[in-house]
PDB file of C-alpha atoms in Angstrom:
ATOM      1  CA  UNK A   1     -34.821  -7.915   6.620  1.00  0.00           C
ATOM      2  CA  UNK A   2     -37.248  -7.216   3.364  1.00  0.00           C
ATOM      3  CA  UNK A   3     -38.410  -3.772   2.654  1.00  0.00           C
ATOM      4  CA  UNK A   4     -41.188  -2.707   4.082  1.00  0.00           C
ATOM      5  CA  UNK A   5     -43.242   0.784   4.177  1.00  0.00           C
ATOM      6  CA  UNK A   6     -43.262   0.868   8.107  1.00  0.00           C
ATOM      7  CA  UNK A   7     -39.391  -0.273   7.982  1.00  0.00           C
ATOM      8  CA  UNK A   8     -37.740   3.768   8.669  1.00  0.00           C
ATOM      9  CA  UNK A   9     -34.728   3.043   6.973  1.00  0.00           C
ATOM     10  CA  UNK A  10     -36.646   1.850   4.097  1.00  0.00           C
ATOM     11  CA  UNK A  11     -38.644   5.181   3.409  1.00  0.00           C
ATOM     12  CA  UNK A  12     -36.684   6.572   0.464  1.00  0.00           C
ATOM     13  CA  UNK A  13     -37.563   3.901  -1.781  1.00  0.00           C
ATOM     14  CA  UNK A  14     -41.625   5.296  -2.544  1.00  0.00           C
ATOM     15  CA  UNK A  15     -40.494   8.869  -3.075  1.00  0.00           C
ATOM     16  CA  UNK A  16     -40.566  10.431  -6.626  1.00  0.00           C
ATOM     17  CA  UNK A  17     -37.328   9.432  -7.926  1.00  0.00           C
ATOM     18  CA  UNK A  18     -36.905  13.565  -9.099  1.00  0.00           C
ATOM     19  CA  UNK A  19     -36.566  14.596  -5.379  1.00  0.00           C
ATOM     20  CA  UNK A  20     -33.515  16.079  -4.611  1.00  0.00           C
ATOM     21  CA  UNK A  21     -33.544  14.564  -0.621  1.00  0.00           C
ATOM     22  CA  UNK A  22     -32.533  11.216  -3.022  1.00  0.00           C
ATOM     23  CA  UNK A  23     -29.093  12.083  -4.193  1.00  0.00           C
ATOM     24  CA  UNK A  24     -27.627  15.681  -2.184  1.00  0.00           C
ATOM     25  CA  UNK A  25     -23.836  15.865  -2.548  1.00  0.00           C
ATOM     26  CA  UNK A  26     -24.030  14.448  -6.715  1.00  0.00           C
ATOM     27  CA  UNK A  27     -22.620  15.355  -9.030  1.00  0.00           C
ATOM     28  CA  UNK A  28     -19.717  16.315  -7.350  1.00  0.00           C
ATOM     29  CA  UNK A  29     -15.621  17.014  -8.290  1.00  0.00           C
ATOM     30  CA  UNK A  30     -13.209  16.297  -5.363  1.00  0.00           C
ATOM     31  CA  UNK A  31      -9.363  17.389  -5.186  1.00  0.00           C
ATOM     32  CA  UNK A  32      -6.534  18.049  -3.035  1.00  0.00           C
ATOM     33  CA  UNK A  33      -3.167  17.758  -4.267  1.00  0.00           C
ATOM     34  CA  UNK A  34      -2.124  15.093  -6.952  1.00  0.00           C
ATOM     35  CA  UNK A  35      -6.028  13.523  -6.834  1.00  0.00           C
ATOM     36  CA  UNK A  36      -9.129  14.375  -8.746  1.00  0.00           C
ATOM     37  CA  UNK A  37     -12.177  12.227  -8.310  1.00  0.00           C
ATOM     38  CA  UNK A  38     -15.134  13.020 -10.455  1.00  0.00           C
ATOM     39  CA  UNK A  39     -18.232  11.370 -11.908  1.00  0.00           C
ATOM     40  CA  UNK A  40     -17.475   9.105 -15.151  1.00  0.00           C
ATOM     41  CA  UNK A  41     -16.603  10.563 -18.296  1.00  0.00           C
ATOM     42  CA  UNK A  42     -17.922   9.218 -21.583  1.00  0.00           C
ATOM     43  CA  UNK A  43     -14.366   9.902 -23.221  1.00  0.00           C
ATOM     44  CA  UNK A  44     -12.614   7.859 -20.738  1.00  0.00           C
ATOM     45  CA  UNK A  45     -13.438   4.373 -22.260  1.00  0.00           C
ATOM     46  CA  UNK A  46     -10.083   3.857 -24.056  1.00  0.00           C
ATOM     47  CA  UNK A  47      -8.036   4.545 -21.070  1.00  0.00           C
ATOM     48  CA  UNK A  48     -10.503   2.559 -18.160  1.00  0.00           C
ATOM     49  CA  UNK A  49     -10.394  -0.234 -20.647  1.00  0.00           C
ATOM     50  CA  UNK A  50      -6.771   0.072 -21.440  1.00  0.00           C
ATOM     51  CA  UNK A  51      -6.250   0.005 -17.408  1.00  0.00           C
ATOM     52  CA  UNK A  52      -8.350  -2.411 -16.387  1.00  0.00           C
ATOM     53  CA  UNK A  53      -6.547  -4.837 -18.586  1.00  0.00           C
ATOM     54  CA  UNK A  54      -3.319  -4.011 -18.276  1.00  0.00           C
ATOM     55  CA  UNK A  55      -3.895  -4.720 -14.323  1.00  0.00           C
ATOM     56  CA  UNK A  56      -5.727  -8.237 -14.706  1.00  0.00           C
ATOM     57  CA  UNK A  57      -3.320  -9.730 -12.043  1.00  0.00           C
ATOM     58  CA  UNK A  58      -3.143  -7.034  -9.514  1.00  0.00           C
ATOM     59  CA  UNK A  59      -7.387  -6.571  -9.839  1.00  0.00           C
ATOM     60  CA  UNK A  60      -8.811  -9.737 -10.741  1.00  0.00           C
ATOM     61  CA  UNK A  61      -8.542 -11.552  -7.120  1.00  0.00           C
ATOM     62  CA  UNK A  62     -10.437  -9.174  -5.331  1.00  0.00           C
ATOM     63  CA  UNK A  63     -13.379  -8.854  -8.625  1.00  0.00           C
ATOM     64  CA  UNK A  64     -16.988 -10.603  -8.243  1.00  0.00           C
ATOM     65  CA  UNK A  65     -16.881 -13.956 -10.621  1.00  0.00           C
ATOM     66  CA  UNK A  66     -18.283 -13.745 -14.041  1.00  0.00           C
ATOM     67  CA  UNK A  67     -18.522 -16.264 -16.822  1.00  0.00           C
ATOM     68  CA  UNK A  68     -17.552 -13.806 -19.339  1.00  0.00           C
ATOM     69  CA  UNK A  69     -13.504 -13.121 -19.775  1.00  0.00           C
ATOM     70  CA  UNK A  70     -11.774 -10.235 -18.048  1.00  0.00           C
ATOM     71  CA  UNK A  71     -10.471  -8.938 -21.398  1.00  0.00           C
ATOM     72  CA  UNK A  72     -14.126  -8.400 -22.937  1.00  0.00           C
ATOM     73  CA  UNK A  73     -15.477  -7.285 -19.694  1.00  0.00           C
ATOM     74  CA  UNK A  74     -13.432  -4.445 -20.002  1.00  0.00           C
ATOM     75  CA  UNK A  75     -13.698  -3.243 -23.004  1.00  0.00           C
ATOM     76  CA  UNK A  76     -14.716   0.197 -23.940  1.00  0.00           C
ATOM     77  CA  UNK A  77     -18.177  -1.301 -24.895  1.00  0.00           C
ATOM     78  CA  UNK A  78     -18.596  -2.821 -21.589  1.00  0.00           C
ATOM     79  CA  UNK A  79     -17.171   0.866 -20.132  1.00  0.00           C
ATOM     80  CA  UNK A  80     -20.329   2.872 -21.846  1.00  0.00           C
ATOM     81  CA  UNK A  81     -22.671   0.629 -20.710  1.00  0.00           C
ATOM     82  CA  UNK A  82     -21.302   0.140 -17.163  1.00  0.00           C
ATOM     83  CA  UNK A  83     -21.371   3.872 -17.105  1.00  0.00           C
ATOM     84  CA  UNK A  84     -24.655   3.937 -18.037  1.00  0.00           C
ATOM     85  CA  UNK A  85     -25.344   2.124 -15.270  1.00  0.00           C
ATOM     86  CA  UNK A  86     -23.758   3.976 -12.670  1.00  0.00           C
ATOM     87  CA  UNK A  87     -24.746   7.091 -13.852  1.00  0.00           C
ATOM     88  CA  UNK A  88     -28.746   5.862 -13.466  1.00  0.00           C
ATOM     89  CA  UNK A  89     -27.870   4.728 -10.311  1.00  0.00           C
ATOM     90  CA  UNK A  90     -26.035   8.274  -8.600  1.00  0.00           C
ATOM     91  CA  UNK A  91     -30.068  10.030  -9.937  1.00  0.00           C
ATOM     92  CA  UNK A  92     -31.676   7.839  -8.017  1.00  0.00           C
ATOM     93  CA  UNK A  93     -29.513   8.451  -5.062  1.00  0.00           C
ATOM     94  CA  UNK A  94     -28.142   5.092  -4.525  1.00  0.00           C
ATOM     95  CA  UNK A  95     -24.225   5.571  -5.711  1.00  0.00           C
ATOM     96  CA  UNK A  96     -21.732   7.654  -5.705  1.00  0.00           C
ATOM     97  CA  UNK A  97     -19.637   6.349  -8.449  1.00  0.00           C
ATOM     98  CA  UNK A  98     -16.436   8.857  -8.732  1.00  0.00           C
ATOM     99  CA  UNK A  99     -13.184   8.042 -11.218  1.00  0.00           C
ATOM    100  CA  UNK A 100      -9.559   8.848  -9.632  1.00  0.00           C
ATOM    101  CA  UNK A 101      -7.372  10.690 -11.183  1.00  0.00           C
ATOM    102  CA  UNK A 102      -3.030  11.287 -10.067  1.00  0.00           C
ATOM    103  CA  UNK A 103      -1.301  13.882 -11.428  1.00  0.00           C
ATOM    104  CA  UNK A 104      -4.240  13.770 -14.441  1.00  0.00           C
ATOM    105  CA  UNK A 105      -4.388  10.589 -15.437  1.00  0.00           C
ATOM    106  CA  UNK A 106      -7.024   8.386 -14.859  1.00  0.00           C
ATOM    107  CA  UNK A 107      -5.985   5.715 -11.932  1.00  0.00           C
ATOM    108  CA  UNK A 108      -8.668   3.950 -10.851  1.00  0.00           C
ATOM    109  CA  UNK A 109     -12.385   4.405  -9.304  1.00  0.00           C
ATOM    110  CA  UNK A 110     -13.967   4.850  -6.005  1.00  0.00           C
ATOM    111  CA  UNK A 111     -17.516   4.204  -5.452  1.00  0.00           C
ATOM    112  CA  UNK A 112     -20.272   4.692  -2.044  1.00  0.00           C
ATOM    113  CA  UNK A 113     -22.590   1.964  -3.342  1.00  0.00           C
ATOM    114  CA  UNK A 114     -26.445   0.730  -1.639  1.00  0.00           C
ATOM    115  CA  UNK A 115     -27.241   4.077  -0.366  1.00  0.00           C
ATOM    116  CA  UNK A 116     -29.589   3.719   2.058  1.00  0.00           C
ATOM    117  CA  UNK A 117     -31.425   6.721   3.758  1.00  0.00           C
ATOM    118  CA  UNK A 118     -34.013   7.278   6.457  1.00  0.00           C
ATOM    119  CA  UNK A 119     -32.900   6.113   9.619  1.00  0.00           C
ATOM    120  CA  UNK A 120     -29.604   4.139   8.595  1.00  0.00           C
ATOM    121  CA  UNK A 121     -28.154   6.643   6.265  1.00  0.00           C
ATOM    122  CA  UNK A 122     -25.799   4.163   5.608  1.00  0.00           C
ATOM    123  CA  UNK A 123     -23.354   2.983   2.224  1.00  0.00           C
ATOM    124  CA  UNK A 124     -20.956   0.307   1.090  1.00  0.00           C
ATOM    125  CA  UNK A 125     -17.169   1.884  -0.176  1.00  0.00           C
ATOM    126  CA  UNK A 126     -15.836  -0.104  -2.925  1.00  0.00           C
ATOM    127  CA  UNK A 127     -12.330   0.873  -5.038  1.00  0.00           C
ATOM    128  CA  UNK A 128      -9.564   0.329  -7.098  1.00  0.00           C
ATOM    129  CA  UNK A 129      -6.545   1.952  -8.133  1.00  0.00           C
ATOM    130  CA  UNK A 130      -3.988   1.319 -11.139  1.00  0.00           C
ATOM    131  CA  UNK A 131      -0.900  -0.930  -9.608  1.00  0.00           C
ATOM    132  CA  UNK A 132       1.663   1.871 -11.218  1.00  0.00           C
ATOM    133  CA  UNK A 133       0.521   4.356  -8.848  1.00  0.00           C
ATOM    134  CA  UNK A 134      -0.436   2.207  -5.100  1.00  0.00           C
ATOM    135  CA  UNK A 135       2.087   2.236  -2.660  1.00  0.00           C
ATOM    136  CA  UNK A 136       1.748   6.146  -2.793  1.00  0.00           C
ATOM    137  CA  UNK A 137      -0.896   6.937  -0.215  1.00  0.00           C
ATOM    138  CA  UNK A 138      -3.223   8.013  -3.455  1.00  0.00           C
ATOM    139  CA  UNK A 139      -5.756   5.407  -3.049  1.00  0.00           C
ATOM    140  CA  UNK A 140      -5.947   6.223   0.633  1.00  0.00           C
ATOM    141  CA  UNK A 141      -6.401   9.857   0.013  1.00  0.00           C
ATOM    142  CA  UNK A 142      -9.328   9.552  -2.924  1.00  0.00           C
ATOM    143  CA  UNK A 143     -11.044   7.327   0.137  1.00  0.00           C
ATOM    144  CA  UNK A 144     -10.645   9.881   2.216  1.00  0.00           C
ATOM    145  CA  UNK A 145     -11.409  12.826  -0.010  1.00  0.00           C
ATOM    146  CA  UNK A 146     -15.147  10.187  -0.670  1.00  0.00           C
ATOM    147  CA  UNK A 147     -15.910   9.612   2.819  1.00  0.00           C
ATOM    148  CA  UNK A 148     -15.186  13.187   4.245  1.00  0.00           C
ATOM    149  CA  UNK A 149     -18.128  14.184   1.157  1.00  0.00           C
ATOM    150  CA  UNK A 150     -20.324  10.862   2.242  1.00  0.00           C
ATOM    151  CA  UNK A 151     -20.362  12.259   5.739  1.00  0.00           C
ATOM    152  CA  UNK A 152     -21.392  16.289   4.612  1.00  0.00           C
ATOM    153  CA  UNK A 153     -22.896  17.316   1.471  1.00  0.00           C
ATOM    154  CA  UNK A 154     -24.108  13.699   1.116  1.00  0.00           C
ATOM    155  CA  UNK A 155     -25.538  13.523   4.892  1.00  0.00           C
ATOM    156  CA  UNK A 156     -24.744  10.166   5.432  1.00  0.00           C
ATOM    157  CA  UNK A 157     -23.797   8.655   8.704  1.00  0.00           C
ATOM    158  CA  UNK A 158     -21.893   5.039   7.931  1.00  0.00           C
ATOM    159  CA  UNK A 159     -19.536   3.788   5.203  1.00  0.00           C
ATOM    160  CA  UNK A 160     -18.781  -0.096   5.651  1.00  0.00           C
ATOM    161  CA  UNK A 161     -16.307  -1.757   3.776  1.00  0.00           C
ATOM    162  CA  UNK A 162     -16.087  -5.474   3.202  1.00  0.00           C
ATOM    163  CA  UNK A 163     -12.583  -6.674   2.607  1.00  0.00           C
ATOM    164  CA  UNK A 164     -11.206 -10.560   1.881  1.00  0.00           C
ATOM    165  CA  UNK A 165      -8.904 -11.274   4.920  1.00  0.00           C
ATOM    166  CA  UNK A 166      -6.611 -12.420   2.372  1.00  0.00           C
ATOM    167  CA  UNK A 167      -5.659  -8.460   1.434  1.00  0.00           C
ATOM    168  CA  UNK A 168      -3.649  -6.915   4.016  1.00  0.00           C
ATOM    169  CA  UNK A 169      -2.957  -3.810   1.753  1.00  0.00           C
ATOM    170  CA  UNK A 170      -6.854  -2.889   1.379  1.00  0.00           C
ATOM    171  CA  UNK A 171      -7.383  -3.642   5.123  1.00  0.00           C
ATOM    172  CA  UNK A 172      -4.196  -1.546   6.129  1.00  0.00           C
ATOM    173  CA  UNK A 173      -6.173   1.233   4.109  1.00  0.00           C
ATOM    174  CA  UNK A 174      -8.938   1.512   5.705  1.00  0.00           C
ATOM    175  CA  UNK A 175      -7.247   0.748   9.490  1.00  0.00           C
ATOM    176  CA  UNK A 176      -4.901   3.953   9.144  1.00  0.00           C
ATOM    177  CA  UNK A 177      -7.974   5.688   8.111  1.00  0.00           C
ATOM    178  CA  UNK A 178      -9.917   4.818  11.197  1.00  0.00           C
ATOM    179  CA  UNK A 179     -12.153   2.239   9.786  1.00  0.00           C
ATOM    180  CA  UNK A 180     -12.864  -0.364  12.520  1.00  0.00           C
ATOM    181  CA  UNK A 181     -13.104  -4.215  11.948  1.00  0.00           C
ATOM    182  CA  UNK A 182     -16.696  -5.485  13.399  1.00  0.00           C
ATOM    183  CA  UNK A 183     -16.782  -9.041  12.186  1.00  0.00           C
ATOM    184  CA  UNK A 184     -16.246 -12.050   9.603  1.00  0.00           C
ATOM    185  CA  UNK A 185     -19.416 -12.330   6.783  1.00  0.00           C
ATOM    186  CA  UNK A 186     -18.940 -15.884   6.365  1.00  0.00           C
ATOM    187  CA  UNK A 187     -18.870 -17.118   2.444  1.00  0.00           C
ATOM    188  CA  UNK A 188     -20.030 -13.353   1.875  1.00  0.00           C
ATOM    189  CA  UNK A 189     -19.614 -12.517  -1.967  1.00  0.00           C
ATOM    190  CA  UNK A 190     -19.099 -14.550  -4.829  1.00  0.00           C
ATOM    191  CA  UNK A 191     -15.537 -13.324  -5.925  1.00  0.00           C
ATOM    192  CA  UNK A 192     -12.240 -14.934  -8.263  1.00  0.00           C
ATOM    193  CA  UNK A 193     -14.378 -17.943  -8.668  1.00  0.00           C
ATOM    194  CA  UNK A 194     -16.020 -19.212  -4.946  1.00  0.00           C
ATOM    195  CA  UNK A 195     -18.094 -17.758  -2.314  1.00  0.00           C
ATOM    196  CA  UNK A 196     -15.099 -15.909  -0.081  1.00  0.00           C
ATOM    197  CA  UNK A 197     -15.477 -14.182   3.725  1.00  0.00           C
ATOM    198  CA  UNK A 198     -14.819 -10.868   3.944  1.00  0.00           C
ATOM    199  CA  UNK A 199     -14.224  -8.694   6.560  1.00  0.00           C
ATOM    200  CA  UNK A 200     -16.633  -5.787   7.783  1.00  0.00           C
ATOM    201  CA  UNK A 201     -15.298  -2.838   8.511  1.00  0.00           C
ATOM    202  CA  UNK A 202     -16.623   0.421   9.251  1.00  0.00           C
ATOM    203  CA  UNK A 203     -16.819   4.146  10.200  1.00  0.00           C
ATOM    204  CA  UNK A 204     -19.036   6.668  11.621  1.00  0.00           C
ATOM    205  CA  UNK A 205     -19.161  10.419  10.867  1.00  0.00           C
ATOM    206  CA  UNK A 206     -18.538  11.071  14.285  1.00  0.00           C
ATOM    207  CA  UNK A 207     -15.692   8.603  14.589  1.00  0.00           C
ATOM    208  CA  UNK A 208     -13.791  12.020  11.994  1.00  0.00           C
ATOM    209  CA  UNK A 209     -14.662  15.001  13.612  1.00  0.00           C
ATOM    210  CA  UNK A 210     -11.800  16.971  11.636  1.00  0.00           C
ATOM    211  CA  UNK A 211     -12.242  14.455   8.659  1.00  0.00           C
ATOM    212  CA  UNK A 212     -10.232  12.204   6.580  1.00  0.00           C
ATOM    213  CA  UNK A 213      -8.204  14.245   4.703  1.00  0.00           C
ATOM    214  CA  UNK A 214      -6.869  15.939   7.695  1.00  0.00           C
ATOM    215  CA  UNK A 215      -6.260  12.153   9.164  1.00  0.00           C
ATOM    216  CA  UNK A 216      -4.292  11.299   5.884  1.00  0.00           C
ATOM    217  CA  UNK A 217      -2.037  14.772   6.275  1.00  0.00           C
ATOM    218  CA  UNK A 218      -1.292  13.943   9.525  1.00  0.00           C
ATOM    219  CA  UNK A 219      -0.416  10.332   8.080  1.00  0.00           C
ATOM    220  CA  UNK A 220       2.368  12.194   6.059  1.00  0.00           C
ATOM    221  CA  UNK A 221       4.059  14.038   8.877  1.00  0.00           C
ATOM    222  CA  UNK A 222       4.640  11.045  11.151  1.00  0.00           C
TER     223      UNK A 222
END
């Protein structure tokens, strides 16, 4: 489907890009516990950098393809002007591009990307997190902590996340969450090298009535 003025869930994209119906909910700083998300910092290139290298192996299967080598595409160069990027992005109302923190240090990033409003009201979850700190439940919470924000301050109704059926840890994320699976997008993204399928999965706002973070908690007393 192309855009299209008579298309509703199209609307957004004609408005003045200064209206504040574009991006409600951003900037925004989210916390409970051991996690911090927030928007990215133009201090943090040394560390993202440092990270993002230092966790080649554990990232780089799951990361779109790119001619240019992982090393110098994360670099704190490359972190300025993807931030930059981003940050254009979130005033327009089209991301939400938040860095995780544990125990205040930077981790990884979570990010509602494709914002679409109108009728759909709709985004696409993307993250990361550093290998030193997974296993803990801390990548599940700062998905949580997004999504509960997607679906109030940010009024949004549906958060899909497309997953390689070749990572079991990312899918158990978002199952124990409450994400449902809804199909196979066949030779769906261009990622390690070759056009891979990926799972959809998804959740509605009304599918969390109490939200995520309460979901997660209840996660930890079973």
């Amino acid at each position: 489907m192309g855009w299209s003025p008579s298309c509703p869930c199209c609307w957004a994209a004609d408005r003045p890009v200064n209206d504040a119906v574009l991006h409600p909910g951003w900037p925004a700083q989210l916390s409970w516990g051991p996690v911090e998300l927030h928007p990215l910092r133009r201090g943090d290139a040394a560390e993202w950098s440092r990270l993002r290298v230092d966790n080649e192996d554990w990232l780089s299967p799951w990361e779109p393809s790119a001619p240019i080598p992982w090393r110098e595409r994360h670099s704190p160069a490359a972190y300025r002007g993807m931030r930059r990027s981003v940050a254009r992005r979130a005033r327009l109302g089209t991301s939400l591009p938040f860095a995780v923190r544990v125990e205040g240090r930077l981790a990884g990033q979570v990010t509602v990307d494709n914002i679409v409003r109108g009728a759909l009201r709709s985004g696409y979850l993307g993250y990361w997190i550093d290998r030193e700190v997974a296993g803990r439940g801390m990548a599940s919470l700062a998905v949580a902590l997004v999504a509960d924000h997607a679906f109030s301050r940010v009024g949004l109704h549906r958060l899909q996340a497309d997953i390689r059926p070749e990572n079991m840890p990312s899918q158990r994320l978002v199952e124990r969450l409450g994400f449902r699976q809804e199909g196979l997008l066949r030779r769906y993204l261009d990622i390690d090298g070759d056009w891979r399928d990926h799972l959809a999965y998804a959740l509605l706002a009304e599918d969390v009535p109490g939200g995520l973070v309460a979901r997660w908690r209840a996660g930890l007393a079973r």
